[in-house]
Amino acid sequence: MDSGNICDECLKTLENPSDREACKPLSADESEALRRMRDVVSGDFPYALIMKGGGVKGLAFAGALLELEKHFWFDVHAGTSAGAISSVLLAANYSPSEIKDLLIAKNFREFMDASILRIPFNLLFKRACFPGRHFQKWITDLLKAKVNQLSEVKMSDLNGAVVYACQAGSGTITFDSHGERKDANAAFATRCSMSLPIFFFPQELDGQRVYDGGLRHIFPVTRFLTEHPDKPFIGLYLGSPKSQGKPWIWSELIDILIEGESRGVVDSHPDSVVVIDTSPIGTVDFRLRKNEKELLLKVGKAAALRFLHTRQFEDGPDQDTVDSASQEAEDCRKIVIGMRRIRRFKITITVGLLLIAVFGLIKLFRSV
């Protein structure tokens, strides 16, 4: 029963027991309940996919979904920020493999669409660094290519997407392809959800600014289940479920503000959440190198395999496969950490030499 499979003879006995059996035939409702239970257990029943925000770390979703799609299928895709991006692409019928290829090829630095000289003016007059126009054009073009229409792609044109943003006074803003704001432009909804304060210009809806949905629901499981209480789901959580002990008080305060109660949500649904440890990659590490992108894919894959192994599918990964993927991910993580330390060392040396040169020139001019 772990796989949801029942042999034909056993199923026939359950539904129409013989006179010798000490039980009554199943009613229509009981047969339907049995079928739904088998579908849920086997993964044949449609699940909701709920994805956490996390900026560039969202590439790890592709690594996880390449494994999860072998055992589950999803008819609802919900998310915030990076999770919103993956949600609309999946709901537009992009496969995990296609999303992986798109994100591997994409230079995330292009999303930082303002020059160094322009950023101070943007901060002063727009209260954020980057307009985000490049991102909106990118996601618009991708949606139009898949939905195959010249007019704007609305949320209602997608196959089950739910995107969350937030707004002062109104709280959570929901864009749902089958409900609230279903006529909204899907690219605009996604752009609203990833409007990280200070980083990207906020969008406007009904004359008010809209911000990154992660400010209220960075891992929107609780919000989604409030509206769909009986829907089975798989959640993709970016980051360790436990605090790693930040060295700076500001880091701890930001963690409290952004993470909120998301770790408690993970603890409340251990059988439904795939925890993907993306360290040391940060949310706004837009200058990702090739091996850092590979790390995100590998930790996503390893986390999904561990999750599938706990579900004990008959055709699921064995322990050796899980251990091998986990070791490969950890080896890649060590390489990335080492390379980042070298880069920081080089930057420190360069800055130090520049300061020495500046002070030397100052001293030279004073002595003349």
mmCIF file of C-alpha atoms in Angstrom:
data_model
loop_
_atom_site.group_PDB
_atom_site.id
_atom_site.type_symbol
_atom_site.label_atom_id
_atom_site.label_comp_id
_atom_site.label_asym_id
_atom_site.label_seq_id
_atom_site.Cartn_x
_atom_site.Cartn_y
_atom_site.Cartn_z
ATOM 1 C CA MET A 1 0.000 0.000 0.000
ATOM 2 C CA ASP A 2 3.051 2.302 0.349
ATOM 3 C CA SER A 3 2.991 2.720 -3.430
ATOM 4 C CA GLY A 4 -0.795 2.924 -3.713
ATOM 5 C CA ASN A 5 -0.886 -0.214 -5.851
ATOM 6 C CA ILE A 6 -3.461 -2.955 -5.154
ATOM 7 C CA CYS A 7 -3.627 -6.071 -7.294
ATOM 8 C CA ASP A 8 -6.797 -6.531 -9.346
ATOM 9 C CA GLU A 9 -7.935 -9.549 -7.335
ATOM 10 C CA CYS A 10 -7.553 -7.740 -3.994
ATOM 11 C CA LEU A 11 -9.351 -4.666 -5.290
ATOM 12 C CA LYS A 12 -12.199 -6.815 -6.607
ATOM 13 C CA THR A 13 -12.510 -8.461 -3.192
ATOM 14 C CA LEU A 14 -12.618 -5.092 -1.456
ATOM 15 C CA GLU A 15 -15.274 -3.676 -3.741
ATOM 16 C CA ASN A 16 -17.412 -6.848 -4.063
ATOM 17 C CA PRO A 17 -16.669 -9.304 -1.268
ATOM 18 C CA SER A 18 -18.073 -12.809 -1.619
ATOM 19 C CA ASP A 19 -20.767 -14.181 0.655
ATOM 20 C CA ARG A 20 -18.041 -15.899 2.686
ATOM 21 C CA GLU A 21 -16.424 -12.567 3.593
ATOM 22 C CA ALA A 22 -17.505 -10.966 6.860
ATOM 23 C CA CYS A 23 -17.929 -7.522 5.296
ATOM 24 C CA LYS A 24 -20.340 -5.631 3.076
ATOM 25 C CA PRO A 25 -19.644 -4.351 -0.445
ATOM 26 C CA LEU A 26 -18.160 -0.864 -0.649
ATOM 27 C CA SER A 27 -20.568 1.948 -1.377
ATOM 28 C CA ALA A 28 -19.897 4.370 -4.232
ATOM 29 C CA ASP A 29 -18.568 6.972 -1.775
ATOM 30 C CA GLU A 30 -16.298 4.399 -0.107
ATOM 31 C CA SER A 31 -14.930 3.246 -3.462
ATOM 32 C CA GLU A 32 -14.219 6.842 -4.460
ATOM 33 C CA ALA A 33 -12.517 7.502 -1.100
ATOM 34 C CA LEU A 34 -10.353 4.389 -1.587
ATOM 35 C CA ARG A 35 -9.399 5.502 -5.084
ATOM 36 C CA ARG A 36 -8.444 8.982 -3.870
ATOM 37 C CA MET A 37 -6.414 7.516 -1.011
ATOM 38 C CA ARG A 38 -4.527 5.243 -3.427
ATOM 39 C CA ASP A 39 -3.898 8.163 -5.755
ATOM 40 C CA VAL A 40 -2.559 10.359 -2.955
ATOM 41 C CA VAL A 41 -0.259 7.621 -1.649
ATOM 42 C CA SER A 42 1.044 6.733 -5.105
ATOM 43 C CA GLY A 43 1.444 10.322 -6.272
ATOM 44 C CA ASP A 44 -1.200 9.941 -8.988
ATOM 45 C CA PHE A 45 -3.436 12.452 -7.226
ATOM 46 C CA PRO A 46 -2.668 16.077 -8.217
ATOM 47 C CA TYR A 47 -0.751 18.004 -5.590
ATOM 48 C CA ALA A 48 -0.175 21.697 -5.057
ATOM 49 C CA LEU A 49 3.441 22.822 -5.317
ATOM 50 C CA ILE A 50 4.299 25.641 -2.893
ATOM 51 C CA MET A 51 7.674 27.376 -3.277
ATOM 52 C CA LYS A 52 9.501 29.741 -0.979
ATOM 53 C CA GLY A 53 11.039 33.047 -2.011
ATOM 54 C CA GLY A 54 14.797 33.239 -2.232
ATOM 55 C CA GLY A 55 16.021 35.329 -5.169
ATOM 56 C CA VAL A 56 18.649 33.607 -7.307
ATOM 57 C CA LYS A 57 18.517 30.550 -5.037
ATOM 58 C CA GLY A 58 15.316 29.597 -6.876
ATOM 59 C CA LEU A 59 17.478 27.732 -9.392
ATOM 60 C CA ALA A 60 17.524 24.930 -6.798
ATOM 61 C CA PHE A 61 13.812 24.359 -7.500
ATOM 62 C CA ALA A 62 14.690 23.003 -10.950
ATOM 63 C CA GLY A 63 17.127 20.484 -9.458
ATOM 64 C CA ALA A 64 14.476 19.262 -7.021
ATOM 65 C CA LEU A 65 11.619 19.146 -9.530
ATOM 66 C CA LEU A 66 13.594 17.021 -11.982
ATOM 67 C CA GLU A 67 13.369 14.265 -9.343
ATOM 68 C CA LEU A 68 9.920 15.040 -7.919
ATOM 69 C CA GLU A 69 8.232 14.979 -11.332
ATOM 70 C CA LYS A 70 8.975 11.254 -11.555
ATOM 71 C CA HIS A 71 6.574 10.587 -8.672
ATOM 72 C CA PHE A 72 4.191 13.554 -8.398
ATOM 73 C CA TRP A 73 2.212 15.808 -10.666
ATOM 74 C CA PHE A 74 0.976 19.262 -9.795
ATOM 75 C CA ASP A 75 -2.135 21.122 -10.878
ATOM 76 C CA VAL A 76 -1.495 24.197 -8.701
ATOM 77 C CA HIS A 77 1.788 26.105 -8.472
ATOM 78 C CA ALA A 78 2.012 28.696 -5.693
ATOM 79 C CA GLY A 79 4.904 30.860 -4.648
ATOM 80 C CA THR A 80 6.449 34.116 -3.588
ATOM 81 C CA SER A 81 9.311 35.997 -5.277
ATOM 82 C CA ALA A 82 11.592 33.284 -6.737
ATOM 83 C CA GLY A 83 8.784 30.830 -6.045
ATOM 84 C CA ALA A 84 6.420 33.052 -8.029
ATOM 85 C CA ILE A 85 8.772 32.983 -11.023
ATOM 86 C CA SER A 86 8.880 29.189 -11.012
ATOM 87 C CA SER A 87 5.116 29.035 -10.438
ATOM 88 C CA VAL A 88 4.158 31.014 -13.527
ATOM 89 C CA LEU A 89 6.713 29.226 -15.714
ATOM 90 C CA LEU A 90 5.483 25.790 -14.602
ATOM 91 C CA ALA A 91 1.863 26.903 -15.020
ATOM 92 C CA ALA A 92 2.747 28.038 -18.548
ATOM 93 C CA ASN A 93 3.808 24.414 -19.194
ATOM 94 C CA TYR A 94 7.570 24.871 -18.986
ATOM 95 C CA SER A 95 9.090 21.585 -17.811
ATOM 96 C CA PRO A 96 11.645 21.499 -14.959
ATOM 97 C CA SER A 97 14.282 20.598 -17.538
ATOM 98 C CA GLU A 98 13.415 23.656 -19.640
ATOM 99 C CA ILE A 99 13.472 25.913 -16.572
ATOM 100 C CA LYS A 100 16.867 24.515 -15.617
ATOM 101 C CA ASP A 101 18.264 25.284 -19.068
ATOM 102 C CA LEU A 102 16.754 28.787 -19.058
ATOM 103 C CA LEU A 103 18.224 29.693 -15.683
ATOM 104 C CA ILE A 104 21.615 28.127 -16.351
ATOM 105 C CA ALA A 105 21.907 30.190 -19.528
ATOM 106 C CA LYS A 106 20.586 33.400 -17.956
ATOM 107 C CA ASN A 107 23.048 36.012 -16.726
ATOM 108 C CA PHE A 108 21.302 37.157 -13.544
ATOM 109 C CA ARG A 109 23.388 40.339 -13.505
ATOM 110 C CA GLU A 110 21.155 41.615 -16.310
ATOM 111 C CA PHE A 111 18.367 41.981 -13.740
ATOM 112 C CA MET A 112 20.477 44.708 -12.099
ATOM 113 C CA ASP A 113 19.368 47.148 -14.788
ATOM 114 C CA ALA A 114 20.917 50.403 -13.591
ATOM 115 C CA SER A 115 24.460 51.730 -13.832
ATOM 116 C CA ILE A 116 26.572 52.375 -10.747
ATOM 117 C CA LEU A 117 26.228 56.127 -11.368
ATOM 118 C CA ARG A 118 22.450 55.858 -11.652
ATOM 119 C CA ILE A 119 21.887 53.848 -8.454
ATOM 120 C CA PRO A 120 22.301 56.811 -6.011
ATOM 121 C CA PHE A 121 19.680 58.817 -7.942
ATOM 122 C CA ASN A 122 17.325 55.821 -7.977
ATOM 123 C CA LEU A 123 17.709 55.385 -4.224
ATOM 124 C CA LEU A 124 17.068 59.082 -3.647
ATOM 125 C CA PHE A 125 14.035 59.488 -5.905
ATOM 126 C CA LYS A 126 12.659 55.926 -6.295
ATOM 127 C CA ARG A 127 13.711 54.458 -2.924
ATOM 128 C CA ALA A 128 15.278 51.429 -4.661
ATOM 129 C CA CYS A 129 18.274 50.570 -6.843
ATOM 130 C CA PHE A 130 16.952 48.846 -9.968
ATOM 131 C CA PRO A 131 13.851 49.451 -12.143
ATOM 132 C CA GLY A 132 13.297 45.725 -12.819
ATOM 133 C CA ARG A 133 12.249 46.415 -16.417
ATOM 134 C CA HIS A 134 14.690 43.846 -17.796
ATOM 135 C CA PHE A 135 13.167 41.143 -15.589
ATOM 136 C CA GLN A 136 9.609 42.012 -16.604
ATOM 137 C CA LYS A 137 10.489 41.892 -20.315
ATOM 138 C CA TRP A 138 12.314 38.577 -19.793
ATOM 139 C CA ILE A 139 9.392 36.882 -18.039
ATOM 140 C CA THR A 140 6.905 38.426 -20.502
ATOM 141 C CA ASP A 141 8.783 37.007 -23.487
ATOM 142 C CA LEU A 142 9.032 33.563 -21.861
ATOM 143 C CA LEU A 143 5.312 33.419 -21.090
ATOM 144 C CA LYS A 144 4.299 34.585 -24.558
ATOM 145 C CA ALA A 145 6.589 32.031 -26.191
ATOM 146 C CA LYS A 146 4.979 29.155 -24.301
ATOM 147 C CA VAL A 147 1.362 30.306 -24.193
ATOM 148 C CA ASN A 148 1.760 31.204 -27.881
ATOM 149 C CA GLN A 149 -0.257 34.400 -28.100
ATOM 150 C CA LEU A 150 0.595 37.955 -29.115
ATOM 151 C CA SER A 151 -1.608 39.661 -26.538
ATOM 152 C CA GLU A 152 -0.612 39.913 -22.883
ATOM 153 C CA VAL A 153 -0.619 36.673 -20.939
ATOM 154 C CA LYS A 154 -3.085 36.881 -18.075
ATOM 155 C CA MET A 155 -3.078 34.781 -14.933
ATOM 156 C CA SER A 156 -6.198 33.042 -16.276
ATOM 157 C CA ASP A 157 -4.172 31.848 -19.295
ATOM 158 C CA LEU A 158 -1.978 29.749 -16.997
ATOM 159 C CA ASN A 159 -2.648 26.241 -15.700
ATOM 160 C CA GLY A 160 -3.000 26.806 -11.983
ATOM 161 C CA ALA A 161 -0.710 29.582 -10.730
ATOM 162 C CA VAL A 162 -1.003 31.462 -7.426
ATOM 163 C CA VAL A 163 1.352 34.388 -6.817
ATOM 164 C CA TYR A 164 1.622 36.398 -3.598
ATOM 165 C CA ALA A 165 2.722 40.009 -3.078
ATOM 166 C CA CYS A 166 1.959 42.499 -0.300
ATOM 167 C CA GLN A 167 0.758 46.054 0.139
ATOM 168 C CA ALA A 168 0.548 48.485 3.046
ATOM 169 C CA GLY A 169 -2.935 48.503 4.505
ATOM 170 C CA SER A 170 -4.213 45.676 2.316
ATOM 171 C CA GLY A 171 -1.789 43.031 3.575
ATOM 172 C CA THR A 172 -1.358 40.072 1.259
ATOM 173 C CA ILE A 173 -2.145 40.557 -2.436
ATOM 174 C CA THR A 174 -3.076 37.348 -4.286
ATOM 175 C CA PHE A 175 -2.957 36.769 -8.031
ATOM 176 C CA ASP A 176 -4.763 33.487 -8.735
ATOM 177 C CA SER A 177 -5.283 32.067 -12.229
ATOM 178 C CA HIS A 178 -8.593 30.567 -11.076
ATOM 179 C CA GLY A 179 -9.675 33.237 -8.617
ATOM 180 C CA GLU A 180 -8.610 36.586 -7.259
ATOM 181 C CA ARG A 181 -7.118 38.931 -9.912
ATOM 182 C CA LYS A 182 -7.243 36.220 -12.557
ATOM 183 C CA ASP A 183 -7.400 38.913 -15.254
ATOM 184 C CA ALA A 184 -4.121 40.496 -14.133
ATOM 185 C CA ASN A 185 -1.080 40.439 -16.413
ATOM 186 C CA ALA A 186 0.944 37.386 -15.315
ATOM 187 C CA ALA A 187 4.319 39.095 -15.850
ATOM 188 C CA PHE A 188 3.147 42.091 -13.793
ATOM 189 C CA ALA A 189 1.955 39.789 -10.993
ATOM 190 C CA THR A 190 5.345 38.065 -10.931
ATOM 191 C CA ARG A 191 7.171 41.397 -10.981
ATOM 192 C CA CYS A 192 5.071 42.550 -8.004
ATOM 193 C CA SER A 193 5.954 39.418 -6.045
ATOM 194 C CA MET A 194 9.718 39.867 -6.495
ATOM 195 C CA SER A 195 9.875 43.615 -5.675
ATOM 196 C CA LEU A 196 12.499 43.222 -2.960
ATOM 197 C CA PRO A 197 12.544 46.511 -1.002
ATOM 198 C CA ILE A 198 15.549 48.780 -1.649
ATOM 199 C CA PHE A 199 16.678 46.436 -4.415
ATOM 200 C CA PHE A 200 13.859 46.690 -7.026
ATOM 201 C CA PHE A 201 11.397 49.519 -7.641
ATOM 202 C CA PRO A 202 8.003 48.628 -6.154
ATOM 203 C CA GLN A 203 5.112 48.292 -8.611
ATOM 204 C CA GLU A 204 1.787 50.050 -8.184
ATOM 205 C CA LEU A 205 -1.653 48.460 -7.898
ATOM 206 C CA ASP A 206 -4.779 50.562 -7.444
ATOM 207 C CA GLY A 207 -2.576 53.605 -6.831
ATOM 208 C CA GLN A 208 -0.550 51.990 -4.028
ATOM 209 C CA ARG A 209 2.931 50.485 -4.007
ATOM 210 C CA VAL A 210 3.217 46.694 -4.013
ATOM 211 C CA TYR A 211 6.181 44.868 -2.476
ATOM 212 C CA ASP A 212 7.810 41.450 -2.435
ATOM 213 C CA GLY A 213 5.391 38.850 -1.103
ATOM 214 C CA GLY A 214 8.181 37.484 1.076
ATOM 215 C CA LEU A 215 7.692 40.358 3.511
ATOM 216 C CA ARG A 216 4.514 38.617 4.713
ATOM 217 C CA HIS A 217 4.596 35.086 3.335
ATOM 218 C CA ILE A 218 8.082 34.083 2.201
ATOM 219 C CA PHE A 219 6.979 30.421 2.426
ATOM 220 C CA PRO A 220 3.227 30.751 1.795
ATOM 221 C CA VAL A 221 2.072 27.344 3.007
ATOM 222 C CA THR A 222 -0.142 28.664 5.798
ATOM 223 C CA ARG A 223 -1.719 31.240 3.493
ATOM 224 C CA PHE A 224 -2.368 28.659 0.775
ATOM 225 C CA LEU A 225 -3.840 26.077 3.162
ATOM 226 C CA THR A 226 -6.170 28.692 4.638
ATOM 227 C CA GLU A 227 -7.757 28.993 1.210
ATOM 228 C CA HIS A 228 -7.339 25.316 0.178
ATOM 229 C CA PRO A 229 -7.444 23.330 3.448
ATOM 230 C CA ASP A 230 -7.957 19.883 1.917
ATOM 231 C CA LYS A 231 -5.393 20.128 -0.868
ATOM 232 C CA PRO A 232 -2.354 17.810 -0.546
ATOM 233 C CA PHE A 233 0.846 19.719 -1.224
ATOM 234 C CA ILE A 234 4.592 19.497 -1.593
ATOM 235 C CA GLY A 235 6.571 22.488 -0.357
ATOM 236 C CA LEU A 236 10.048 23.516 -1.504
ATOM 237 C CA TYR A 237 11.858 25.378 1.279
ATOM 238 C CA LEU A 238 15.149 27.143 0.546
ATOM 239 C CA GLY A 239 17.499 27.145 3.534
ATOM 240 C CA SER A 240 18.104 25.155 6.663
ATOM 241 C CA PRO A 241 15.012 24.756 8.891
ATOM 242 C CA LYS A 242 17.143 25.694 11.892
ATOM 243 C CA SER A 243 18.948 28.965 12.512
ATOM 244 C CA GLN A 244 22.640 28.772 11.674
ATOM 245 C CA GLY A 245 23.647 31.376 14.241
ATOM 246 C CA LYS A 246 24.313 34.668 12.448
ATOM 247 C CA PRO A 247 27.466 36.529 13.575
ATOM 248 C CA TRP A 248 25.929 39.998 13.227
ATOM 249 C CA ILE A 249 22.879 41.351 15.065
ATOM 250 C CA TRP A 250 21.584 42.977 11.847
ATOM 251 C CA SER A 251 21.664 39.597 10.126
ATOM 252 C CA GLU A 252 19.595 38.132 12.946
ATOM 253 C CA LEU A 253 17.057 40.965 12.781
ATOM 254 C CA ILE A 254 16.712 40.642 9.000
ATOM 255 C CA ASP A 255 16.299 36.881 9.419
ATOM 256 C CA ILE A 256 13.474 37.445 11.920
ATOM 257 C CA LEU A 257 11.789 39.985 9.627
ATOM 258 C CA ILE A 258 11.979 37.947 6.423
ATOM 259 C CA GLU A 259 11.794 34.356 7.684
ATOM 260 C CA GLY A 260 9.008 35.066 10.167
ATOM 261 C CA GLU A 261 7.318 31.802 11.121
ATOM 262 C CA SER A 262 8.431 29.848 8.042
ATOM 263 C CA ARG A 263 10.674 27.477 9.988
ATOM 264 C CA GLY A 264 7.730 26.627 12.226
ATOM 265 C CA VAL A 265 5.731 25.802 9.091
ATOM 266 C CA VAL A 266 8.468 23.374 8.042
ATOM 267 C CA ASP A 267 8.369 21.679 11.441
ATOM 268 C CA SER A 268 4.568 21.424 11.245
ATOM 269 C CA HIS A 269 4.618 19.636 7.865
ATOM 270 C CA PRO A 270 7.745 17.432 7.869
ATOM 271 C CA ASP A 271 6.221 14.881 5.480
ATOM 272 C CA SER A 272 5.283 17.488 2.890
ATOM 273 C CA VAL A 273 8.282 19.838 2.746
ATOM 274 C CA VAL A 274 11.569 19.399 0.874
ATOM 275 C CA VAL A 275 14.251 21.356 2.720
ATOM 276 C CA ILE A 276 17.013 22.588 0.373
ATOM 277 C CA ASP A 277 20.129 23.993 2.058
ATOM 278 C CA THR A 278 21.455 26.552 -0.441
ATOM 279 C CA SER A 279 24.297 27.954 1.681
ATOM 280 C CA PRO A 280 26.547 29.789 0.997
ATOM 281 C CA ILE A 281 24.495 31.274 -1.870
ATOM 282 C CA GLY A 282 22.638 34.466 -0.922
ATOM 283 C CA THR A 283 19.305 35.827 -2.102
ATOM 284 C CA VAL A 284 20.836 38.671 -4.140
ATOM 285 C CA ASP A 285 23.965 36.904 -5.392
ATOM 286 C CA PHE A 286 23.214 37.934 -8.959
ATOM 287 C CA ARG A 287 26.832 37.385 -10.026
ATOM 288 C CA LEU A 288 26.642 33.605 -9.768
ATOM 289 C CA ARG A 289 29.483 31.621 -11.326
ATOM 290 C CA LYS A 290 28.963 28.388 -13.217
ATOM 291 C CA ASN A 291 29.941 26.168 -10.266
ATOM 292 C CA GLU A 292 27.597 28.115 -7.967
ATOM 293 C CA LYS A 293 24.686 27.438 -10.307
ATOM 294 C CA GLU A 294 25.719 23.777 -10.387
ATOM 295 C CA LEU A 295 25.678 23.758 -6.587
ATOM 296 C CA LEU A 296 22.076 25.007 -6.503
ATOM 297 C CA LEU A 297 20.985 22.271 -8.903
ATOM 298 C CA LYS A 298 22.835 19.582 -6.949
ATOM 299 C CA VAL A 299 21.504 20.567 -3.514
ATOM 300 C CA GLY A 300 17.992 20.683 -4.995
ATOM 301 C CA LYS A 301 18.422 17.192 -6.440
ATOM 302 C CA ALA A 302 19.918 15.767 -3.216
ATOM 303 C CA ALA A 303 17.134 17.250 -1.061
ATOM 304 C CA ALA A 304 14.425 15.849 -3.344
ATOM 305 C CA LEU A 305 15.987 12.386 -3.326
ATOM 306 C CA ARG A 306 16.155 12.397 0.487
ATOM 307 C CA PHE A 307 12.491 13.415 0.607
ATOM 308 C CA LEU A 308 11.438 10.725 -1.872
ATOM 309 C CA HIS A 309 13.388 8.092 0.037
ATOM 310 C CA THR A 310 11.411 8.886 3.208
ATOM 311 C CA ARG A 311 8.165 8.392 1.239
ATOM 312 C CA GLN A 312 9.265 4.818 0.436
ATOM 313 C CA PHE A 313 8.045 4.616 -3.145
ATOM 314 C CA GLU A 314 8.530 1.171 -4.641
ATOM 315 C CA ASP A 315 10.408 2.723 -7.573
ATOM 316 C CA GLY A 316 11.936 5.528 -5.503
ATOM 317 C CA PRO A 317 15.647 6.170 -4.843
ATOM 318 C CA ASP A 318 17.558 3.752 -2.648
ATOM 319 C CA GLN A 319 19.895 4.800 0.158
ATOM 320 C CA ASP A 320 23.012 4.551 -2.007
ATOM 321 C CA THR A 321 21.516 6.918 -4.582
ATOM 322 C CA VAL A 322 20.575 9.404 -1.857
ATOM 323 C CA ASP A 323 24.015 9.210 -0.229
ATOM 324 C CA SER A 324 25.787 9.621 -3.563
ATOM 325 C CA ALA A 325 23.770 12.728 -4.507
ATOM 326 C CA SER A 326 24.239 14.221 -1.029
ATOM 327 C CA GLN A 327 28.001 13.652 -1.143
ATOM 328 C CA GLU A 328 28.227 15.178 -4.621
ATOM 329 C CA ALA A 329 26.347 18.252 -3.398
ATOM 330 C CA GLU A 330 28.572 18.612 -0.328
ATOM 331 C CA ASP A 331 31.735 18.259 -2.402
ATOM 332 C CA CYS A 332 30.480 21.015 -4.694
ATOM 333 C CA ARG A 333 29.571 23.169 -1.674
ATOM 334 C CA LYS A 334 33.129 22.877 -0.306
ATOM 335 C CA ILE A 335 34.543 24.004 -3.653
ATOM 336 C CA VAL A 336 32.200 26.998 -3.801
ATOM 337 C CA ILE A 337 33.001 28.007 -0.206
ATOM 338 C CA GLY A 338 36.732 27.735 -0.936
ATOM 339 C CA MET A 339 36.476 29.836 -4.095
ATOM 340 C CA ARG A 340 34.451 32.484 -2.270
ATOM 341 C CA ARG A 341 37.078 32.703 0.450
ATOM 342 C CA ILE A 342 39.765 33.205 -2.183
ATOM 343 C CA ARG A 343 37.710 35.965 -3.844
ATOM 344 C CA ARG A 344 37.163 37.713 -0.503
ATOM 345 C CA PHE A 345 40.895 37.469 0.239
ATOM 346 C CA LYS A 346 41.776 38.992 -3.141
ATOM 347 C CA ILE A 347 39.275 41.803 -2.623
ATOM 348 C CA THR A 348 40.664 42.497 0.865
ATOM 349 C CA ILE A 349 44.230 42.628 -0.467
ATOM 350 C CA THR A 350 43.208 44.882 -3.366
ATOM 351 C CA VAL A 351 41.332 47.304 -1.097
ATOM 352 C CA GLY A 352 44.233 47.297 1.340
ATOM 353 C CA LEU A 353 46.752 48.126 -1.393
ATOM 354 C CA LEU A 354 44.512 50.916 -2.715
ATOM 355 C CA LEU A 355 44.201 52.434 0.757
ATOM 356 C CA ILE A 356 47.964 52.261 1.248
ATOM 357 C CA ALA A 357 48.469 53.956 -2.133
ATOM 358 C CA VAL A 358 45.944 56.692 -1.322
ATOM 359 C CA PHE A 359 47.467 57.413 2.083
ATOM 360 C CA GLY A 360 50.926 57.374 0.489
ATOM 361 C CA LEU A 361 49.890 59.950 -2.105
ATOM 362 C CA ILE A 362 48.258 62.139 0.556
ATOM 363 C CA LYS A 363 51.418 62.042 2.636
ATOM 364 C CA LEU A 364 53.545 62.781 -0.433
ATOM 365 C CA PHE A 365 51.485 65.865 -1.386
ATOM 366 C CA ARG A 366 51.571 67.177 2.187
ATOM 367 C CA SER A 367 55.334 66.889 2.293
ATOM 368 C CA VAL A 368 55.796 68.859 -0.949
#
